[in-house]
PDB file of C-alpha atoms in Angstrom:
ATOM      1  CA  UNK A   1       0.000   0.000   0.000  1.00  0.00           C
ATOM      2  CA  UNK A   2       0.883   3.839  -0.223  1.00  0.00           C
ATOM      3  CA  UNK A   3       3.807   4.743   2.391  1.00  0.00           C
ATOM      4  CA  UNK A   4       5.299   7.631   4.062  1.00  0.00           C
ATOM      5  CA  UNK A   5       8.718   7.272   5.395  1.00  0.00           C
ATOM      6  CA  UNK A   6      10.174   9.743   7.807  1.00  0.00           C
ATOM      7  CA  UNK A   7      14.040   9.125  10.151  1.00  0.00           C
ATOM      8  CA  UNK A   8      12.638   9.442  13.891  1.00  0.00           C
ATOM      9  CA  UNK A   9      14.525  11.304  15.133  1.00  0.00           C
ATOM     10  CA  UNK A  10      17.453  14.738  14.508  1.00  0.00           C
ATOM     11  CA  UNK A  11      18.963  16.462  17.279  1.00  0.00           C
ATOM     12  CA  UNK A  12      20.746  19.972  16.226  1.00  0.00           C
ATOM     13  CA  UNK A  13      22.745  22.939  17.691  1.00  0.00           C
ATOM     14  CA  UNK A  14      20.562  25.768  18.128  1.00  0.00           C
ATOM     15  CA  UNK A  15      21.191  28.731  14.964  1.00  0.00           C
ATOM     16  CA  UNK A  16      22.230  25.456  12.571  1.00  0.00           C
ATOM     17  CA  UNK A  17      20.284  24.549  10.569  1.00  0.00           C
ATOM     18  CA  UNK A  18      17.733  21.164   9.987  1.00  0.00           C
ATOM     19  CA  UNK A  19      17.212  19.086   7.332  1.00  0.00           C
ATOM     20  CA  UNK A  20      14.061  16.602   7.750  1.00  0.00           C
ATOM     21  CA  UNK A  21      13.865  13.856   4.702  1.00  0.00           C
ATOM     22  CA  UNK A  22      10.865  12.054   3.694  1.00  0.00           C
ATOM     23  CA  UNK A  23      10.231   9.380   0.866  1.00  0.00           C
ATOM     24  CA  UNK A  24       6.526   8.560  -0.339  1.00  0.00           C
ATOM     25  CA  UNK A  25       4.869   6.343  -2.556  1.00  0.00           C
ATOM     26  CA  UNK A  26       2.343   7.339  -3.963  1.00  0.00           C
ATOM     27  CA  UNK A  27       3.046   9.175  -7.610  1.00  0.00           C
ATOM     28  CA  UNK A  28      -0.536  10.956  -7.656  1.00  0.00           C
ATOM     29  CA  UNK A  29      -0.340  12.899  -5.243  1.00  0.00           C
ATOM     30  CA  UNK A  30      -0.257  16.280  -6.221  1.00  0.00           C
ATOM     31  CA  UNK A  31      -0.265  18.145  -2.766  1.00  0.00           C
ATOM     32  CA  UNK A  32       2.660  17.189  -0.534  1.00  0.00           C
ATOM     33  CA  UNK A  33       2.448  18.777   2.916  1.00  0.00           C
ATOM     34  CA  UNK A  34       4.531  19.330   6.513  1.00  0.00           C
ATOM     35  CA  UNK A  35       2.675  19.571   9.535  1.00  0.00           C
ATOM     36  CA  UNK A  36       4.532  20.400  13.034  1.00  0.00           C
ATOM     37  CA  UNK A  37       2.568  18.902  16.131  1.00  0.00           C
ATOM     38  CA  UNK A  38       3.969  20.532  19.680  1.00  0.00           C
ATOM     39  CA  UNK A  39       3.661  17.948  22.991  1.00  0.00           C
ATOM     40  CA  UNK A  40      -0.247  17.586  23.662  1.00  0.00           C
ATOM     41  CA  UNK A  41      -0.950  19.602  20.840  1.00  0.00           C
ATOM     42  CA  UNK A  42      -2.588  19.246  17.496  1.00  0.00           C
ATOM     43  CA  UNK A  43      -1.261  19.610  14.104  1.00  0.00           C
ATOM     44  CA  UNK A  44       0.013  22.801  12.689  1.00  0.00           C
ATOM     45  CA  UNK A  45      -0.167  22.947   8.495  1.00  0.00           C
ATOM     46  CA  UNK A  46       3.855  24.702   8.498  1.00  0.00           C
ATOM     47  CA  UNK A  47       3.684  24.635   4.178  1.00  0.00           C
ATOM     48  CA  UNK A  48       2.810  22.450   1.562  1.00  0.00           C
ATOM     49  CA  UNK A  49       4.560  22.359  -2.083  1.00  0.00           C
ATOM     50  CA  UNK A  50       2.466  21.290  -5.186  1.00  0.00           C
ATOM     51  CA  UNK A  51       3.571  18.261  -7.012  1.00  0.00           C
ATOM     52  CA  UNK A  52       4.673  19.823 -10.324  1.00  0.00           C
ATOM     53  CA  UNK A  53       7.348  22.506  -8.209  1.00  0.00           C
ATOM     54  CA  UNK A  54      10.364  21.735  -7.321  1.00  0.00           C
ATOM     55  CA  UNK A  55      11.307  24.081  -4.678  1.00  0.00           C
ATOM     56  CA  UNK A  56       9.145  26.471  -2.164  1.00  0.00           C
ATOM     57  CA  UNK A  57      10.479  29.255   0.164  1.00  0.00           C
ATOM     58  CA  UNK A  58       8.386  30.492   3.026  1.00  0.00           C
ATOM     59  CA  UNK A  59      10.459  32.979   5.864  1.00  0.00           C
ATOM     60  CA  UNK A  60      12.981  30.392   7.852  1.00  0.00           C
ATOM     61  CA  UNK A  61      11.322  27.027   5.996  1.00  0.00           C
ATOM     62  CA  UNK A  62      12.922  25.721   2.763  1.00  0.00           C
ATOM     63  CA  UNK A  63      10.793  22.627   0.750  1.00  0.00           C
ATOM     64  CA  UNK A  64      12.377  20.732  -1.672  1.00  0.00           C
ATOM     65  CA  UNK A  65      11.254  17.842  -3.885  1.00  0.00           C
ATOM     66  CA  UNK A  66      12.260  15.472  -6.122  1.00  0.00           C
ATOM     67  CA  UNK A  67       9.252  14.007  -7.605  1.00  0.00           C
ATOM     68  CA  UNK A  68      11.481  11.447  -9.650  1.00  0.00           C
ATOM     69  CA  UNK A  69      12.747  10.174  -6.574  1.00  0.00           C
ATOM     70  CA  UNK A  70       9.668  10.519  -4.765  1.00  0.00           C
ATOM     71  CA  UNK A  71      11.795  12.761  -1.991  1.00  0.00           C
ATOM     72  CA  UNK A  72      10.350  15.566  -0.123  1.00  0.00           C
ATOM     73  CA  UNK A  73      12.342  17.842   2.544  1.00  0.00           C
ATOM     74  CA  UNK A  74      12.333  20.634   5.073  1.00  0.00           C
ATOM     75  CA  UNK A  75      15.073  22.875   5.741  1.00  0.00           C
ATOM     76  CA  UNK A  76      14.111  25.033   8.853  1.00  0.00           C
ATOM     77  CA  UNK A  77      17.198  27.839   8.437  1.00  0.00           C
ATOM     78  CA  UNK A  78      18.704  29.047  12.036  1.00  0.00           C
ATOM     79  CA  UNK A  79      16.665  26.714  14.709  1.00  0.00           C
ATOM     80  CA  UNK A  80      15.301  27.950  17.672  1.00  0.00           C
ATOM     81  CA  UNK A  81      14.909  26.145  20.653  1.00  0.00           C
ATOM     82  CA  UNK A  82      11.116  27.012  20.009  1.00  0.00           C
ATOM     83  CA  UNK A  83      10.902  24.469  17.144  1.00  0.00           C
ATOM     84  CA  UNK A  84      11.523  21.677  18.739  1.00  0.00           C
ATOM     85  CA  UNK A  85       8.718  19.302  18.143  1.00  0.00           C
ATOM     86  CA  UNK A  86       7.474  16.654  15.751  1.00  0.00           C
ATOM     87  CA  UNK A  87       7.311  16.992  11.916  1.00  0.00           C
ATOM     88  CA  UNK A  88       4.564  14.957   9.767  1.00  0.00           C
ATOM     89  CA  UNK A  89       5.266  14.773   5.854  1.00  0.00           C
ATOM     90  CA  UNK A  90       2.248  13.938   4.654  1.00  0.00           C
ATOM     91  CA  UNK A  91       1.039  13.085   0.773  1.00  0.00           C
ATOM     92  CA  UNK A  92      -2.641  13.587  -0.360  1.00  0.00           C
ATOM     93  CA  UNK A  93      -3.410  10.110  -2.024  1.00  0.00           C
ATOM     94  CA  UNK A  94      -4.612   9.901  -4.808  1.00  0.00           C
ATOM     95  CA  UNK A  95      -4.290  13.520  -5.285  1.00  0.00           C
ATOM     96  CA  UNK A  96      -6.578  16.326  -5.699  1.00  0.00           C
ATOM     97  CA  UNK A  97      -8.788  16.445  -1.945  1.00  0.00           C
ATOM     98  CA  UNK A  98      -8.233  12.764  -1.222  1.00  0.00           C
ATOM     99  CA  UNK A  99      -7.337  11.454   1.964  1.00  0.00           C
ATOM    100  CA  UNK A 100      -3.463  12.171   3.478  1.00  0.00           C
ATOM    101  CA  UNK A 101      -0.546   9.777   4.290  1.00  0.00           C
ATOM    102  CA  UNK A 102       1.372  10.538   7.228  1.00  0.00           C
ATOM    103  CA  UNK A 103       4.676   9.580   7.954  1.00  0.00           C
ATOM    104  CA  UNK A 104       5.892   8.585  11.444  1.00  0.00           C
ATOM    105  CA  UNK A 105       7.293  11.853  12.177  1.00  0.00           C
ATOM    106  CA  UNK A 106      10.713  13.278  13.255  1.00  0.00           C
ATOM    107  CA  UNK A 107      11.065  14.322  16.505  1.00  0.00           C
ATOM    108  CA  UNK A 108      13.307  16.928  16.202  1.00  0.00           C
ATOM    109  CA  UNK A 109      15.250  18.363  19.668  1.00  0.00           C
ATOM    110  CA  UNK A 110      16.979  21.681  19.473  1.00  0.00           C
ATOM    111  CA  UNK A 111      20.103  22.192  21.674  1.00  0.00           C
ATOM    112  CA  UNK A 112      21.053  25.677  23.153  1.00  0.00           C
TER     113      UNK A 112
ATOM    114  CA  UNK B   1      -6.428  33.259  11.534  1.00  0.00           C
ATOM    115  CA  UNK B   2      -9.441  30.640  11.056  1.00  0.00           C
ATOM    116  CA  UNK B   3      -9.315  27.637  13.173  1.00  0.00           C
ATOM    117  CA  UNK B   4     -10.830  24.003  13.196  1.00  0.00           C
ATOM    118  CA  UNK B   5     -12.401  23.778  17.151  1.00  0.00           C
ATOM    119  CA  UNK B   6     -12.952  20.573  18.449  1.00  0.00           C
ATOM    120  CA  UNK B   7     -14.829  19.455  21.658  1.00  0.00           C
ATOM    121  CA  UNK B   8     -14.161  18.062  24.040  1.00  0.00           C
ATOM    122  CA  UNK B   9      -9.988  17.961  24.851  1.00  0.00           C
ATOM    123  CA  UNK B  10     -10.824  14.837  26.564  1.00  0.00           C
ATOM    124  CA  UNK B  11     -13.244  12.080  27.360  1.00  0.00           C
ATOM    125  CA  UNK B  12     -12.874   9.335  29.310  1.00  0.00           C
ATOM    126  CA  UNK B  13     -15.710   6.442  28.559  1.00  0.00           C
ATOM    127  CA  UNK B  14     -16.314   3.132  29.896  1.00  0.00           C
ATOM    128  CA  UNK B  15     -15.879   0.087  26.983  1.00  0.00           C
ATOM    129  CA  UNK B  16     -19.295   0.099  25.798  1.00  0.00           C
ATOM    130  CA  UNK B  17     -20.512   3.522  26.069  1.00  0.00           C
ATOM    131  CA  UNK B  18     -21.524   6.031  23.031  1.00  0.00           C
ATOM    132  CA  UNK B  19     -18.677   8.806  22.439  1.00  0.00           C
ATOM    133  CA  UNK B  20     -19.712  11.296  20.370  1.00  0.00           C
ATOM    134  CA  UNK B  21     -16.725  13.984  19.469  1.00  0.00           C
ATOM    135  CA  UNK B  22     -17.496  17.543  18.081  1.00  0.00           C
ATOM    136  CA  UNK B  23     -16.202  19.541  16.156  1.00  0.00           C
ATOM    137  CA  UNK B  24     -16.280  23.445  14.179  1.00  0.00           C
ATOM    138  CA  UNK B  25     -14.534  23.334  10.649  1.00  0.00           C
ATOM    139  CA  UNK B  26     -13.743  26.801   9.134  1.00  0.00           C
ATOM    140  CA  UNK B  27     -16.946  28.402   7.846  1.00  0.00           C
ATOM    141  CA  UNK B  28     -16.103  28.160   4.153  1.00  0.00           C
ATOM    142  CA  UNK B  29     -14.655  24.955   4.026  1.00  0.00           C
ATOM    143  CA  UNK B  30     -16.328  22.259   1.675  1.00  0.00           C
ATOM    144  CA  UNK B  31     -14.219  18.871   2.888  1.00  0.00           C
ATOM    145  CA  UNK B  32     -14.373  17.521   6.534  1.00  0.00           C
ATOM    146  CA  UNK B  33     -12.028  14.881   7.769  1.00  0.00           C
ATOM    147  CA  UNK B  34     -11.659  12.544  10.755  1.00  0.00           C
ATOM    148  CA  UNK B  35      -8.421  10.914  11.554  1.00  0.00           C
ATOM    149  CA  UNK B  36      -6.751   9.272  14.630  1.00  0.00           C
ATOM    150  CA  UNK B  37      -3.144   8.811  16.304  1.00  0.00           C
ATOM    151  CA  UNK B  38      -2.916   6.099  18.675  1.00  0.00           C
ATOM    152  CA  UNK B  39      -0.278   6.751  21.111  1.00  0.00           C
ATOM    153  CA  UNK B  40       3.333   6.255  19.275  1.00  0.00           C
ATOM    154  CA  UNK B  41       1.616   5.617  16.309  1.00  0.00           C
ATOM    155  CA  UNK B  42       0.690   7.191  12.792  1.00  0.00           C
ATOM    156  CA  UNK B  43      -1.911   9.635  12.580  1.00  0.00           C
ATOM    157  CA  UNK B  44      -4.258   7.819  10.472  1.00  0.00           C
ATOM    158  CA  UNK B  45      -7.090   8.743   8.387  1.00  0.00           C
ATOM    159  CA  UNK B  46      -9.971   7.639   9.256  1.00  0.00           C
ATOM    160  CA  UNK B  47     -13.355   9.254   6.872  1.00  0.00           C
ATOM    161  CA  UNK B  48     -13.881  12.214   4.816  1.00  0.00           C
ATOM    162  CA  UNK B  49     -17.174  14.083   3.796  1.00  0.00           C
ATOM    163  CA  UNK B  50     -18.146  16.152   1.500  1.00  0.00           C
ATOM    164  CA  UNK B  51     -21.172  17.573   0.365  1.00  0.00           C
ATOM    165  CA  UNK B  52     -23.116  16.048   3.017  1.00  0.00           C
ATOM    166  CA  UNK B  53     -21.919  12.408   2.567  1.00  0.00           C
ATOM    167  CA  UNK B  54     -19.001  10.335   3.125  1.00  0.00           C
ATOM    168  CA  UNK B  55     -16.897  10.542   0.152  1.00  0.00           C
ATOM    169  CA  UNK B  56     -14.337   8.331   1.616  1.00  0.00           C
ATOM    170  CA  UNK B  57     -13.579   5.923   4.404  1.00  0.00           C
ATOM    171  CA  UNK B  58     -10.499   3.653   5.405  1.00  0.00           C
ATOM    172  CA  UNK B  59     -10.774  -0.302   7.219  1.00  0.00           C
ATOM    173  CA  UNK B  60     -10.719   1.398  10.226  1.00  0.00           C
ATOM    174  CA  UNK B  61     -14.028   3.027  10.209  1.00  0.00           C
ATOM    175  CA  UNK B  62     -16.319   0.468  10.250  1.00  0.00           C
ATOM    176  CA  UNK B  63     -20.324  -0.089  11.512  1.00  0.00           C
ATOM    177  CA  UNK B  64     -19.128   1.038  15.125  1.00  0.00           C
ATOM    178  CA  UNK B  65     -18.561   4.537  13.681  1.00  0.00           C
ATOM    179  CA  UNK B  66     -20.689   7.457  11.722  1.00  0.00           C
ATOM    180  CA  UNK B  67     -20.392  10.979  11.321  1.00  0.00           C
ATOM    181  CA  UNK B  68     -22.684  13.527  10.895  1.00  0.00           C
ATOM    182  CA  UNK B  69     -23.146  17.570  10.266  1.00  0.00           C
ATOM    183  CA  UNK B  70     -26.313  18.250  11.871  1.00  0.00           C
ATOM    184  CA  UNK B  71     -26.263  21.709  11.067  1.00  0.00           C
ATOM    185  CA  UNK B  72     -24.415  24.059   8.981  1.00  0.00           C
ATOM    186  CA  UNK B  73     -21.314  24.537  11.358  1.00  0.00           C
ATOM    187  CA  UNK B  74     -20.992  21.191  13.761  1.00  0.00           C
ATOM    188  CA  UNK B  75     -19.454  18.050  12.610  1.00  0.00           C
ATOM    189  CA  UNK B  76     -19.333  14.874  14.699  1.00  0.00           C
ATOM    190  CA  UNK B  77     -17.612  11.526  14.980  1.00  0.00           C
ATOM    191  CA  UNK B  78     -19.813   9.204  16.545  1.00  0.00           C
ATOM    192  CA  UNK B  79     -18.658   6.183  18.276  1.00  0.00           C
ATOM    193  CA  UNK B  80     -21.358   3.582  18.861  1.00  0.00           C
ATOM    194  CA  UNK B  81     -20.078   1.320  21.324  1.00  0.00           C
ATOM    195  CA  UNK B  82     -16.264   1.746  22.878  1.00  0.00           C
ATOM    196  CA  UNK B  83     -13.581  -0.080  22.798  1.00  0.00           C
ATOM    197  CA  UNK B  84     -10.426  -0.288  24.209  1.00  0.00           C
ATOM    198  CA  UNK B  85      -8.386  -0.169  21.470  1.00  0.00           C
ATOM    199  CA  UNK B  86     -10.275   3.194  19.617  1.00  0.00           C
ATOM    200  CA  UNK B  87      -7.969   5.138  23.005  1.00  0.00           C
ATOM    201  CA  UNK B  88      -6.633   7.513  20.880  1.00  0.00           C
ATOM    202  CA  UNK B  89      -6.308  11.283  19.819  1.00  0.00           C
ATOM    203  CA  UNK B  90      -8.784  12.030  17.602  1.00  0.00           C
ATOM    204  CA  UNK B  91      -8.288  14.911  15.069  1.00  0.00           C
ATOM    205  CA  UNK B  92     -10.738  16.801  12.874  1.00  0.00           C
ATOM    206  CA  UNK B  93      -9.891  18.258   9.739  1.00  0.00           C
ATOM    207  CA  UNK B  94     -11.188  20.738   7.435  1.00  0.00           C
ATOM    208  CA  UNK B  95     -10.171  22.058   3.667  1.00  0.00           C
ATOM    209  CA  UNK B  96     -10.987  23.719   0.554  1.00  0.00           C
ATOM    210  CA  UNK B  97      -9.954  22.463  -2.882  1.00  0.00           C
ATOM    211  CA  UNK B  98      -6.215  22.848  -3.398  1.00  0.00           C
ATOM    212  CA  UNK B  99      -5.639  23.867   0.051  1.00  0.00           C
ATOM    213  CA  UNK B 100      -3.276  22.600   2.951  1.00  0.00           C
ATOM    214  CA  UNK B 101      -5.782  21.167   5.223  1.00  0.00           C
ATOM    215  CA  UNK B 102      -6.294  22.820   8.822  1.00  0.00           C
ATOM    216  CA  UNK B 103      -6.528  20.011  11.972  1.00  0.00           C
ATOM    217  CA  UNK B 104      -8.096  20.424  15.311  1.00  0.00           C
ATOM    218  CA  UNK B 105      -6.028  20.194  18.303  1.00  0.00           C
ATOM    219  CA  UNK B 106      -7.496  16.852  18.909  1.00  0.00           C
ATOM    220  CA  UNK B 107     -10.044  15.181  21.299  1.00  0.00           C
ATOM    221  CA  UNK B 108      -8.118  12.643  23.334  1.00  0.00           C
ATOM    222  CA  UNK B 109     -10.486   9.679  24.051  1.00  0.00           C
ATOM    223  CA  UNK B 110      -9.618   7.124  26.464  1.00  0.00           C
ATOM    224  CA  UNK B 111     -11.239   3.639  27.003  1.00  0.00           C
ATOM    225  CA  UNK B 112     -11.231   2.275  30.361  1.00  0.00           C
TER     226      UNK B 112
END
């Protein structure tokens, strides 16, 4: 069946910066997203890229994918202790307003 | 900025009992989603709705589960008859076409 796969965890030096990876399965989606979910909290959309771009810059977040190799990542520039927290990649399947695939999540810590 | 409410936080229900969990989508969203995270575990999707129907469910919803928007602004989850297993977070979703969907920050149910 469709897949998300996310590492589990990252640990990084506050001011560097992070690089989450994620590999999907499904070649239809056309929505790929990133979600952040805080301890006891819910899910927070942080950006989502559509399928047929390669890049997408938004303030301190950097997407990139590579739709041939089905890879998807975040680059949050300069961490802050602040984003510590879980990341969700998630695909739409089967594109358009279907249902999302979530990855595991990466819990990421932030150092001072 | 809009947000997805959902009632309550948390429930706590005997196995057997009727849960039913609430929630507000934004006001000019057209799709409505349910999904669930056990604890350690994917977030998973669980139905979606659209245009007053289901226009999509996964294995895990089955007969024990139905949802419903009774009016123009509520939309429920209704669990018929607990069990100990559906302890989880429970997360309502809403979107517009093309959109990043916007969760809830979750009803945690537990079974006992």
């Amino acid at each position: 069946g469709e897949d998300v796969e996310q590492s589990l965890f990252l640990s990084v030096r506050e001011g560097d910066s992070s690089v989450i990876n994620c590999t999907y399965t499904d070649s239809s989606s056309t929505y790929l997203y990133w979600y952040k979910q805080e301890p006891g909290a819910g899910l927070q959309l942080l950006t989502y890229i559509f399928s047929n771009m390669d890049m997408k810059q938004d303030q301190r977040l950097t997407v990139l994918l590579n739709k041939k190799d089905k890879h998807l990542s975040l680059r949050i520039a300069d961490t802050q202790t602040g984003d510590s927290a879980i990341y969700f990649c998630a695909e739409n399947y089967g594109g358009s307003q279907g249902n999302l695939i979530f990855g595991k999540g990466t819990k990421l810590s932030v150092k001072p | 900025e809009p947000e997805v409410t959902q009632t309550p936080s948390h429930q706590v229900t005997q196995m057997g009992q009727e849960v039913i969990l609430r929630c507000v989508p934004i006001s000019n969203h057209l799709y409505f989603y349910w999904y669930r995270q056990i604890l350690g575990q994917k977030v998973e999707f669980l139905v979606s709705f659209y245009n007053n129907e289901i226009s999509e469910k996964s294995e895990i919803f089955d007969d024990q589960f139905s949802v419903e928007r009774p009016d123009g602004s509520n939309f429920t989850l209704k669990i018929r008859s607990t069990k100990l297993e559906d302890s989880a977070m429970y997360f309502c979703a809403s979107g517009s076409r093309g959109r990043g969907y916007t969760f809830g920050s979750g009803t945690r149910l537990t079974v006992v």
